Structures are given as structure tokens and as C-alpha cells.
Coordinates of C-alpha atoms in Angstrom, one line a residue:
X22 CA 0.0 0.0 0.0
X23 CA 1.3 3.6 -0.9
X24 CA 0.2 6.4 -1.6
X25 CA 3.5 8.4 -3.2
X26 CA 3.0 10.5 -5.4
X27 CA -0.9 10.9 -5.2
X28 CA -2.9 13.8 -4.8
X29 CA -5.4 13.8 -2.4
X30 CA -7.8 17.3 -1.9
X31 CA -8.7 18.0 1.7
X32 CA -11.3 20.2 2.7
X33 CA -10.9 21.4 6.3
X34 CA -7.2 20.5 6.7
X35 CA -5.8 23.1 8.5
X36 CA -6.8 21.3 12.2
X37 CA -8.4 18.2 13.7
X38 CA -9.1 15.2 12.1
X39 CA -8.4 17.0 8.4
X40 CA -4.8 17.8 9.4
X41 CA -4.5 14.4 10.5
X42 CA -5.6 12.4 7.6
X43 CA -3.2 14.8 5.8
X44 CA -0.2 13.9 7.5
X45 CA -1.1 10.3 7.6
X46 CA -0.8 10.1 4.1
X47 CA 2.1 12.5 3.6
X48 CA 4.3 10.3 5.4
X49 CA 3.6 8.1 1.5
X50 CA 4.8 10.7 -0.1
X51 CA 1.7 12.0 -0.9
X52 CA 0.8 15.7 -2.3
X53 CA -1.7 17.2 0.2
X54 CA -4.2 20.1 -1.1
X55 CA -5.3 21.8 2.2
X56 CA -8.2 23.9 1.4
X57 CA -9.7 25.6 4.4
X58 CA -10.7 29.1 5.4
X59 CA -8.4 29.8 8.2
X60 CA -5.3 31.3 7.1
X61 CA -4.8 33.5 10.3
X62 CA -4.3 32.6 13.6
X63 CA -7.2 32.9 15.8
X64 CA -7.2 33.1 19.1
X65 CA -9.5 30.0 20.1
X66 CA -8.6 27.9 17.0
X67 CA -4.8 26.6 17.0
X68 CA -3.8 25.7 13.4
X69 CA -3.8 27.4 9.5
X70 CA -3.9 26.4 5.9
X71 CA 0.3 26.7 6.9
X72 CA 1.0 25.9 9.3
X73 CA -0.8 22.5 8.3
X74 CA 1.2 22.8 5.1
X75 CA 4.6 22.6 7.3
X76 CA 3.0 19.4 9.3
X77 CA 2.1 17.9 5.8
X78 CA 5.9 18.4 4.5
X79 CA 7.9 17.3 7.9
X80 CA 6.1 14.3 7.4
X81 CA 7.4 13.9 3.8
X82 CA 4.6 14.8 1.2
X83 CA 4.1 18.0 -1.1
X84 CA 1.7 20.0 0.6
X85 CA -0.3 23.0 -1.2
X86 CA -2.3 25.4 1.5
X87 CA -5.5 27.1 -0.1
X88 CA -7.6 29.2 1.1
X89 CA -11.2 28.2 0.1
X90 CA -14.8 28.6 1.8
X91 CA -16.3 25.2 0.2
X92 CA -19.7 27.7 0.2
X93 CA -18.4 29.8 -2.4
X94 CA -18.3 28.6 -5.9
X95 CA -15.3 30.5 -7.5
X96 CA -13.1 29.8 -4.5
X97 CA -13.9 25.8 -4.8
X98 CA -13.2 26.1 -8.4
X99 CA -9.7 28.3 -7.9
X100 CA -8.7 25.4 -5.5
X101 CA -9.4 23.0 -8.2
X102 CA -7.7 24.4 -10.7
X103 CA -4.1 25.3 -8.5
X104 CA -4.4 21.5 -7.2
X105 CA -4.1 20.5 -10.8
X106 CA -1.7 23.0 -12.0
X107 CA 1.1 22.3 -9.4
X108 CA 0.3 18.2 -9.0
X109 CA -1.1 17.3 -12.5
X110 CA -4.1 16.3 -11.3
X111 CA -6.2 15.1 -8.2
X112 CA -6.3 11.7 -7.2
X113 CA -8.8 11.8 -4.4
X114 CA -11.2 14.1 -2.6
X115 CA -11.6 13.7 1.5
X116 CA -14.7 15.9 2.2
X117 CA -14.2 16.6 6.3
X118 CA -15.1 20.0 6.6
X119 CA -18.4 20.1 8.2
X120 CA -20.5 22.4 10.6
X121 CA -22.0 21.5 13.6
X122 CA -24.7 23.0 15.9
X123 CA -26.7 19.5 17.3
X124 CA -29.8 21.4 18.9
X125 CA -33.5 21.7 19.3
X126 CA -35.7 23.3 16.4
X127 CA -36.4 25.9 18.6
X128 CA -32.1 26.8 19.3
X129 CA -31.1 26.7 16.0
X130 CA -30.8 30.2 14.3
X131 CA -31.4 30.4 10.5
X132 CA -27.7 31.7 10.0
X133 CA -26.3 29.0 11.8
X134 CA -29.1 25.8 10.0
X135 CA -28.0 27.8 7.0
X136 CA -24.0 27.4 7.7
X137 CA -24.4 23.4 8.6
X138 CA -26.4 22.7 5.0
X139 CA -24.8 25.1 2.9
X140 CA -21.1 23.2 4.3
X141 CA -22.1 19.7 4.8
X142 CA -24.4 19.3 2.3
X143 CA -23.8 21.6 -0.9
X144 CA -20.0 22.0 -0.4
X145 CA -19.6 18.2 -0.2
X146 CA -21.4 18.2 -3.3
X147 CA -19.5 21.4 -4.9
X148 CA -16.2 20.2 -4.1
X149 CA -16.9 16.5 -5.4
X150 CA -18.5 17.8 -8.8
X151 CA -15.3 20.4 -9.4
X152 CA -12.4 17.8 -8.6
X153 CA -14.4 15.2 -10.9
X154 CA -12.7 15.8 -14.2
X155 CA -9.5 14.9 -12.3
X156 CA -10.8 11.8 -10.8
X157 CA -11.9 10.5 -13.7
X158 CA -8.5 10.8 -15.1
X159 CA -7.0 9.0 -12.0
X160 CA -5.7 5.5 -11.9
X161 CA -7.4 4.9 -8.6
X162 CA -9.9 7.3 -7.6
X163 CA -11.3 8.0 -4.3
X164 CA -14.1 10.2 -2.6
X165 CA -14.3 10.0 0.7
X166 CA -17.0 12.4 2.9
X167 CA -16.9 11.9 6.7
X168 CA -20.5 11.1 7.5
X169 CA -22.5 8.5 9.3
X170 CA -24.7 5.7 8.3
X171 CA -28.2 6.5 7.2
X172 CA -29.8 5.5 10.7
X173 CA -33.6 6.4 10.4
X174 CA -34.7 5.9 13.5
X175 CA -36.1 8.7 15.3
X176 CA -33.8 8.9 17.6
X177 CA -30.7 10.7 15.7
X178 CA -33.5 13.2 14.5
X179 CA -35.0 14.6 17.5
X180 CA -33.1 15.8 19.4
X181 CA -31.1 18.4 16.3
X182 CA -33.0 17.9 13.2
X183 CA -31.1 20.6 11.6
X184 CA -27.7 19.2 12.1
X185 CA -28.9 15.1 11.4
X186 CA -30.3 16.4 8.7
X187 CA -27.6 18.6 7.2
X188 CA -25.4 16.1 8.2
X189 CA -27.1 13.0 6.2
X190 CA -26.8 15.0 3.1
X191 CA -23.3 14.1 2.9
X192 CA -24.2 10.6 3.4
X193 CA -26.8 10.9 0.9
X194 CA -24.2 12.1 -2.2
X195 CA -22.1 9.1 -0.8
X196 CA -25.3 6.6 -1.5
X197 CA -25.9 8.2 -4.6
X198 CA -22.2 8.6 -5.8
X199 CA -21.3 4.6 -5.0
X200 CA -24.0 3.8 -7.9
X201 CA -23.2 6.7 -10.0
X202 CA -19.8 6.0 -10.2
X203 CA -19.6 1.9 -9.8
X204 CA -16.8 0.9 -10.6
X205 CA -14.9 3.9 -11.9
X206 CA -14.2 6.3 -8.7
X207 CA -15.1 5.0 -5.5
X208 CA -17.4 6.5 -3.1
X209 CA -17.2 5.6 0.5
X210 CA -17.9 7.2 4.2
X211 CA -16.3 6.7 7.3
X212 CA -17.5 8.2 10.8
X213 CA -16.1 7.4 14.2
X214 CA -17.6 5.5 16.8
X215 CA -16.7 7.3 19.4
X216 CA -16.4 11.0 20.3
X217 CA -13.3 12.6 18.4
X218 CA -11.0 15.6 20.2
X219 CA -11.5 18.4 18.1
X220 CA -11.9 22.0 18.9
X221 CA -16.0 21.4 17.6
X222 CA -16.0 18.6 20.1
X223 CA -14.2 20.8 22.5
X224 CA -17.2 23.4 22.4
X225 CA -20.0 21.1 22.1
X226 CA -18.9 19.0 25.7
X227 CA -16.9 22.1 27.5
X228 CA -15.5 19.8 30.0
X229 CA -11.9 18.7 29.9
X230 CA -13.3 15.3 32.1
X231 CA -15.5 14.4 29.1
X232 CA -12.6 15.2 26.3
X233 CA -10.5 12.8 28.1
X234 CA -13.1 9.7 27.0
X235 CA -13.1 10.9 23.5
X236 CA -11.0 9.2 20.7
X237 CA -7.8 11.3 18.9
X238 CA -8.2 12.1 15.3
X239 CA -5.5 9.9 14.0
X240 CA -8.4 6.7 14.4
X241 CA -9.8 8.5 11.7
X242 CA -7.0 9.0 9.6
X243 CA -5.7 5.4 9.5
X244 CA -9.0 4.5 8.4
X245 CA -8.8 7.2 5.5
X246 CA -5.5 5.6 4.8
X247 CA -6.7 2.4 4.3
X248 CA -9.7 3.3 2.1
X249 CA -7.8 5.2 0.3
X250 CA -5.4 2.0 -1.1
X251 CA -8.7 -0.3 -1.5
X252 CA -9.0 -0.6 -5.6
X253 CA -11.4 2.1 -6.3
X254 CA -13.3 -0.1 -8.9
X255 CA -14.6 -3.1 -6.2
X256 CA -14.1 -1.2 -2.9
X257 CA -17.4 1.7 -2.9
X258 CA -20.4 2.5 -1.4
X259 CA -20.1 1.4 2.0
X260 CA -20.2 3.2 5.3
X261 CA -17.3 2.7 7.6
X262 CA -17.4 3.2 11.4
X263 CA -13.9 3.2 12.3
X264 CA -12.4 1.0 14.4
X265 CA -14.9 -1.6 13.3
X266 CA -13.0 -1.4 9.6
X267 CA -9.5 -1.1 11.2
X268 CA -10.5 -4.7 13.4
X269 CA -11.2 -6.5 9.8
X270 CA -8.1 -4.6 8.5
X271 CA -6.3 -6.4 11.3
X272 CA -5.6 -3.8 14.0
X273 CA -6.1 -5.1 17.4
X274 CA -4.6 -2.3 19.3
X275 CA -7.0 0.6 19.8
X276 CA -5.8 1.8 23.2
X277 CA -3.3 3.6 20.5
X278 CA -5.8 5.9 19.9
X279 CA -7.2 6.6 23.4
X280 CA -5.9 9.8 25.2
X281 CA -6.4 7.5 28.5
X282 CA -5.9 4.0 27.6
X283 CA -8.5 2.0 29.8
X284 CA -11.1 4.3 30.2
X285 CA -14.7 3.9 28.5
X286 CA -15.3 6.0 25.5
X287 CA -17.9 8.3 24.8
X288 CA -20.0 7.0 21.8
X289 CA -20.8 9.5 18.9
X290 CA -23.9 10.3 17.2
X291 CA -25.2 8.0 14.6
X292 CA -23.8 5.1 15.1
X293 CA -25.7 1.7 14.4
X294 CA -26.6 -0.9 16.7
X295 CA -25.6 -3.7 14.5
X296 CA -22.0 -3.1 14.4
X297 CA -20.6 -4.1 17.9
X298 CA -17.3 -2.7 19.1
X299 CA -14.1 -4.5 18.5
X300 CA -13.7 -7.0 21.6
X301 CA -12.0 -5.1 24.6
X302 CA -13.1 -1.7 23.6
X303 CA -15.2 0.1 26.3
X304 CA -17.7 2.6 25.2
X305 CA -20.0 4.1 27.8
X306 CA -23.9 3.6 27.9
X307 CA -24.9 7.3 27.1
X308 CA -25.3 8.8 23.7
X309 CA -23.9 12.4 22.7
X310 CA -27.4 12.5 21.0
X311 CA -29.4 13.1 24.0

């Protein structure tokens, strides 16, 4: 399995579980497009479109930073177009960048339902339809969104209707996608079982007890690794949860990925019944959905 010489388009790169699954596959040799908005420091977000760039290339890939708002149709297509000019073409598209605001009907303001379905939904689209042309031209083509399942039950809807919904949109293009494209580009998701630490998760718990049961990004990217070196023409259409997919892959140590080996995770939202933990792995009996 390698990924040298590839180019793989990241939206959302520039922190979390993005800048992760960049520098898991720079350490192939990979070219990394980071395309994210942040390209200032802020004061309550650590990380930029450069200073992800320098991670990307001390771990030994190409790394191109570009500033792009995935809402804004000119800026996805800039992006595009510089991947292809200084790489010779994309190779695969990771759609992380995704907003999140999981609350009641009532809680949700119309900017912020407006944020989560113009991001999740329309620039997982947008970004997928402008790198196209390249992946069809690619020996091995990926897209990968990260999105859950399509769980119906009511229970992932009401509780934040707004953000399952907006949210499910991605997984939606990845149902639709794995027939569009069979057998050409493969389409697949993959979404954590467990709470991630990420500066979203950070804001949504606000308690530095709870972030120590969550899960650290790189789960994430080893599984984005993987996918990403199935054959593109056999491997599509599924729905991942993480460490369930590393387990058949053969990984047996997930304490790896704990910030507190032992301790019983904190499960995330969305994730199905019918696909049991790896044995050993502790995962608490509450649900980040309610």
C-alpha cells in the first residue's frame, strides 16, 4: 500500500481530524491540497492552511495550503484548478469540513441551520462535482465524505433535526455517488464510533473530564489511509465506522488511539446498533445524542 505520489484534496485540513488524515498520508509521499478558510491565527482555533502545510511536509509529502470557503463557488473552483496546476491532477477528494450545531428546532438560528447545509451538504457536493474531471483521469480514484450511516430511526433526528439532517446530506451524495460512479471512482464514508477531540468537540462537551473519554483524530485518519489504497473499482459504497473497519483490517490495538488507555469512550452520534465494538473496547452507555 502507498500512496506516493498521489494527490489527495482536503477540505478542512488546516486542524483536527483533516490535518490528520493529511499527515497520515504524507508520510507516503503524498501531495496534500489543504483547502480551508483559516489562514490567520485565531485566538480560540490553533492551526492554519500553513502551518498544516509545514505538518504535511515534515512528514514527507508536497503540501499545497489554499484558502477556500467550500460555500463559495469560484473559490472551490480556484482550488481545483491550483491543485491541478502544481500536481497534475487530483487523485482523491476527503470531504471533512463540516458544521455542527446539534440542537433543538427551537435553538437553532437560521444563519447557523444555513451554515451546517450550505457546508455539509452543498459543499460536499460542490467540491466533489469540481475535482471530478480529475478523478476521472486518476488511476485509482477516491471520494471520501466523513458522514454517518443513514440511521432512520427517530432517535438521531429529534433531538437536532437541523444538524442530522444537514449532516445526512453528505451521506446521501455518498449513496448516490457509489452507484453513480460503480466501478470507476469509489465512493465511500467513514465516521467514528466514538467521540473525536477536536476544537468542535471541545465546544460542544466544555468539559476537559469528558474530552479525556473521547478518541484522537489519528483513528480517523488510519482509516482514511486504508480506504484510500482499496481498488477504487470493487471497494465503494459502503459506510465505515472506524475501528470496526480497522479490526477486519487487522488492527487489534486501539488503546493507541485513546488519550487514556482503559477508560470507557464516549460513543458519537449516529452510530448503528448492528455493528458491535471490537472486543476489549469500552464505550460508555450514554449517547452524545441526547
Amino acid at each position: 500500500m502507498s500512496l506516493k505520489d498521489k494527490t489527495i484534496f482536503i477540505t478542512g485540513a488546516s486542524r483536527g481530524i483533516g490535518l490528520a488524515i493529511a499527515e497520515r498520508c504524507a508520510r507516503d509521499g503524498a501531495n496534500i491540497v489543504i483547502a480551508a478558510k483559516s489562514d490567520t491565527e485565531q485566538a480560540k482555533l490553533e492551526g492554519t492552511i500553513h502551518s498544516a502545510a509545514e505538518a504535511v511536509e515534515a512528514a514527507g509529502g508536497k503540501a499545497l495550503a489554499v484558502r477556500c470557503d467550500i460555500r463559495d463557488e469560484a473559490q472551490v473552483e480556484a482550488a481545483v484548478a491550483a491543485a491541478a496546476d502544481r500536481f497534475g491532477g487530483i487523485d482523491a477528494v476527503i470531504n471533512n469540513a463540516s458544521a455542527i450545531f446539534p440542537r433543538g428546532t427551537s435553538d437553532v438560528p437560521m444563519k447557523r441551520y444555513d451554515l451546517m447545509h450550505q457546508v455539509n451538504g452543498r459543499g460536499t457536493f460542490m467540491v466533489t462535482q469540481k475535482c471530478l474531471p480529475w478523478l476521472e483521469k486518476a488511476e485509482n480514484p477516491h471520494i471520501i465524505a466523513l458522514s454517518p450511516p443513514l440511521d432512520m430511526r427517530p432517535m438521531w433526528f429529534g433531538p437536532h433535526v437541523a444538524y442530522t439532517s444537514a449532516k445526512y446530506q453528505m451521506s446521501l451524495c455518498i449513496l448516490g455517488w457509489g452507484e453513480e460512479f460503480k466501478g470507476r471512482i469509489a465512493a465511500n464514508a467513514i465516521w467514528p464510533r466514538t467521540a473525536v477531540a477536536t476544537a468542535a468537540i471541545s465546544n460542544i462537551l466544555a468539559n476537559d473530564e469528558a474530552m479525556k473519554s473521547c478518541r484522537k483524530p489519528e483513528i480517523l485518519a488510519e482509516t482514511a489511509y486504508r480506504v484510500l489504497n482499496k481498488p477504487a473499482a470493487s471497494f465503494t459504497g459502503n459506510f465505515l465506522i472506524d475501528d470496526s473497519f480497522l479490526y477486519d483490517e487487522g488492527e487489534r490495538d486501539f488503546e493507541q488511539y485513546s488519550y487514556v488507555p482503559g477508560i470507557e469512550l464516549l460513543p458519537d452520534f449516529f452510530v448503528p446498533d448492528d455493528v458491535p465494538a471490537p472486543p476489549g473496547v469500552k464505550i460508555m452507555d450514554v449517547s452524545l445524542g441526547h
